[in-house]
CSV table of C-alpha atoms in Angstrom, one decimal:
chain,number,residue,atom,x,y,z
F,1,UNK,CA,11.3,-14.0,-9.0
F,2,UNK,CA,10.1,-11.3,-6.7
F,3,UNK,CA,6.3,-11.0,-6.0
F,4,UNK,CA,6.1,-7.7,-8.8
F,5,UNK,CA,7.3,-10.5,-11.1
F,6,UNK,CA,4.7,-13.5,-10.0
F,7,UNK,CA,1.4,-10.6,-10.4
F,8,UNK,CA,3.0,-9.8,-13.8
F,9,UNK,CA,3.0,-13.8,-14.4
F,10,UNK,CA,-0.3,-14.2,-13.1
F,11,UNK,CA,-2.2,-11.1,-15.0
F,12,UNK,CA,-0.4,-12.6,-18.5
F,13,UNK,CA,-1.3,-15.8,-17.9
F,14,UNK,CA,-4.8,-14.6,-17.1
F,15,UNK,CA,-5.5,-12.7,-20.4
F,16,UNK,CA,-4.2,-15.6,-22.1
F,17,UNK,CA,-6.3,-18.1,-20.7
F,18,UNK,CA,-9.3,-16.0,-21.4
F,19,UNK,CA,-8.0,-14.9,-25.2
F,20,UNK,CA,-7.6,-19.3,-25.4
F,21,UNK,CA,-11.1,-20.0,-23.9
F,22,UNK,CA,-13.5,-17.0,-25.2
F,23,UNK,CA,-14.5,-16.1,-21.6
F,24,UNK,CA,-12.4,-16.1,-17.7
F,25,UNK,CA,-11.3,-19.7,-17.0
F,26,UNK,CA,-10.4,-18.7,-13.3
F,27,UNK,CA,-11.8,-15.3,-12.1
F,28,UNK,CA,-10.6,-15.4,-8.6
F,29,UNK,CA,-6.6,-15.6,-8.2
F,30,UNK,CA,-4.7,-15.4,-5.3
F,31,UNK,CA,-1.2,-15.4,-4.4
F,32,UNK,CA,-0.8,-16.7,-0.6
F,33,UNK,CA,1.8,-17.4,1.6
F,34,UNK,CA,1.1,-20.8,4.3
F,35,UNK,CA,2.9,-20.7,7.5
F,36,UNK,CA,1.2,-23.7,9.8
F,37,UNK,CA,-2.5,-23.0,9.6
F,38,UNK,CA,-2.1,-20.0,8.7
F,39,UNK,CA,-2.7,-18.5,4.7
F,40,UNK,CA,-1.5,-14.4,4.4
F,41,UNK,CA,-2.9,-13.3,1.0
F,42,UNK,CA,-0.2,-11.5,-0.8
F,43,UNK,CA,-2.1,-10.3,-4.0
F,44,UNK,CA,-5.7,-11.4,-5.2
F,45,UNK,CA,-7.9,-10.3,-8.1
F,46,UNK,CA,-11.4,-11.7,-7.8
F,47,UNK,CA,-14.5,-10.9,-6.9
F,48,UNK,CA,-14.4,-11.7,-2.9
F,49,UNK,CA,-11.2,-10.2,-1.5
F,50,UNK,CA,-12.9,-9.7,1.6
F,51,UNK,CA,-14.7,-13.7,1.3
F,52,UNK,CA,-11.7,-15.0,0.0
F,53,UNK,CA,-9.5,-14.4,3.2
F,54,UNK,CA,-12.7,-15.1,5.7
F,55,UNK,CA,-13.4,-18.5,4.5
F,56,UNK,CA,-10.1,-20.2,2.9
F,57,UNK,CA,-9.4,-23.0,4.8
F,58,UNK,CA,-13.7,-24.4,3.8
F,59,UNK,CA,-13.0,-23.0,0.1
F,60,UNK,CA,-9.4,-25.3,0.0
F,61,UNK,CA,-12.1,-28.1,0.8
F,62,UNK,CA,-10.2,-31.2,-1.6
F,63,UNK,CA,-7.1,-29.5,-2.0
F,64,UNK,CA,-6.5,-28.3,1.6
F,65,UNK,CA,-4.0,-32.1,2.0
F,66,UNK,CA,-1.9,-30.9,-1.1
F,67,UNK,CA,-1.7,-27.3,0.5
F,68,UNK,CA,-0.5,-28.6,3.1
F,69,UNK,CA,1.4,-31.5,2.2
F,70,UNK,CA,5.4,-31.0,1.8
F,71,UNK,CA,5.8,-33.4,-1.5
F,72,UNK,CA,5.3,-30.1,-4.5
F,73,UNK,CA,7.7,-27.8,-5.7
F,74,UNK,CA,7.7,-25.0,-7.5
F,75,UNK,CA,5.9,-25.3,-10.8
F,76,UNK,CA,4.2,-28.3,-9.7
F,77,UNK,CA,0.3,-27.7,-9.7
F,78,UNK,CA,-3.3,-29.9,-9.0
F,79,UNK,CA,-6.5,-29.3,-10.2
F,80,UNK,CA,-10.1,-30.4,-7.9
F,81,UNK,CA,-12.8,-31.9,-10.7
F,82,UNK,CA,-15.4,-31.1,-8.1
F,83,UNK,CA,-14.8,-27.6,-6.7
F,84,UNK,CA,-18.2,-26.0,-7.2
F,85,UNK,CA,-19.1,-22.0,-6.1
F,86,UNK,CA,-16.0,-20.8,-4.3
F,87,UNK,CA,-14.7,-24.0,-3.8
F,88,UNK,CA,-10.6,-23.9,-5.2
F,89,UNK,CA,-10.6,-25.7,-8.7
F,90,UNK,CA,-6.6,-25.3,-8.4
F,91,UNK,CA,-3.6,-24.4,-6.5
F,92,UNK,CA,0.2,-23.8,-8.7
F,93,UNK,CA,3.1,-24.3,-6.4
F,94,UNK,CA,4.9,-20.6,-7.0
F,95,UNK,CA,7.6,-21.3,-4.4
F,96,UNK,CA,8.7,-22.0,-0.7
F,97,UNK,CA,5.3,-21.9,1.6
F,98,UNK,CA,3.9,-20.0,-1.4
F,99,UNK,CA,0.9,-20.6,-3.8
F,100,UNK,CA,-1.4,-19.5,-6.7
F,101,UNK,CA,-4.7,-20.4,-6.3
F,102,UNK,CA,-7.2,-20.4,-9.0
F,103,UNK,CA,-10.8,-20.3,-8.8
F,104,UNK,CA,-14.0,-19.9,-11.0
F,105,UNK,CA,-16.8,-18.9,-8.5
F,106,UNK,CA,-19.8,-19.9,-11.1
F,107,UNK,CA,-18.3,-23.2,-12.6
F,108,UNK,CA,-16.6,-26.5,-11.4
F,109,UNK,CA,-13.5,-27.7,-13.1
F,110,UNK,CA,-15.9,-30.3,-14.9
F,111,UNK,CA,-18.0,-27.6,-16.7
F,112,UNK,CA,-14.8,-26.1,-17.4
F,113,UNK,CA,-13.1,-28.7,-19.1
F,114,UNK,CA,-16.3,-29.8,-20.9
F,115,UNK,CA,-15.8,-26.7,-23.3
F,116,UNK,CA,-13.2,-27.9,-26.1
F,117,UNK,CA,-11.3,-24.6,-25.8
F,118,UNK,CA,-10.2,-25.9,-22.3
F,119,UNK,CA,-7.0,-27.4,-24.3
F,120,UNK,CA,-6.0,-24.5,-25.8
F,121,UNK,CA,-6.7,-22.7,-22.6
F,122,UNK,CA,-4.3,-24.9,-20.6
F,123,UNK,CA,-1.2,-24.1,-22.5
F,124,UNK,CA,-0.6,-20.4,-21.0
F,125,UNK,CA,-1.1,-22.3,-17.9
F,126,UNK,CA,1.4,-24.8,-18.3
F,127,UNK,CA,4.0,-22.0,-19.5
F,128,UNK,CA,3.1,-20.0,-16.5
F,129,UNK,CA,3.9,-23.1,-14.3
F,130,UNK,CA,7.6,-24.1,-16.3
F,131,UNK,CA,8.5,-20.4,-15.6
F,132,UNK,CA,7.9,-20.4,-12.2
F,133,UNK,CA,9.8,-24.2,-12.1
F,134,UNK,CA,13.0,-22.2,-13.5
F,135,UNK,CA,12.5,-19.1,-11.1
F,136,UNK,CA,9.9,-19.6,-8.1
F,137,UNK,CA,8.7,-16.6,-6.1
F,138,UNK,CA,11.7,-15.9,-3.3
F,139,UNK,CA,10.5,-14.4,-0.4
């Protein structure tokens, strides 16, 4: 899929999510591209575009060794229970050295998931990540 295709993705999955859960489950996304240390932001909708890119590696916090770690593919995704304030609650593998990230800047993944809507909120989510299994973002 080409990076057009993966926002298209993302903004569906979004509105979903929210149609699911009553309110945004994530309100910061951000599609980013890791070479070494480094994180280039390819597209973001959020709040913080600006904070987002200034403090990344502290906001990966928990989820920094699976960023970094060579053992996901595409489609493959983990979630941070803690993640608090602009901490990452998640990261979605979208392909090679390439990333969704999803974040809710006011609540943790635990006040999320407390809410029973959180299930139906997870299937767009889950759909968005077999998609991206069968075509991952080529760069």
């Amino acid at each position: 899929m080409t990076l057009d295709n993966a926002k298209k993705l993302v903004k569906r999955c979004a509105e979903q999510m929210q149609a699911n859960y009553g309110k945004p489950v994530f309100d910061e996304w951000a599609i980013v591209s890791l070479t070494g240390q480094a994180a280039h932001l390819l597209a973001y909708i959020g709040p913080r575009k600006d904070g987002f890119k200034a403090n990344f590696l502290a906001d990966a916090g928990s989820l920094r060794a699976g960023l970094l770690s060579a053992d996901y593919q595409p489609g493959d995704f983990e979630f941070a229970r803690q993640g608090v304030g602009t901490g990452f609650e998640s990261f979605l593998v979208i392909g090679a050295g390439a990333y969704l990230i999803c974040n809710n800047t006011l609540e943790s993944m635990d006040d999320i998931t407390k809410n029973p809507k959180w299930l139906a909120a997870q299937v767009p989510f889950v759909d968005m990540s077999d998609q991206i299994r069968a075509d991952p973002l080529e760069m």
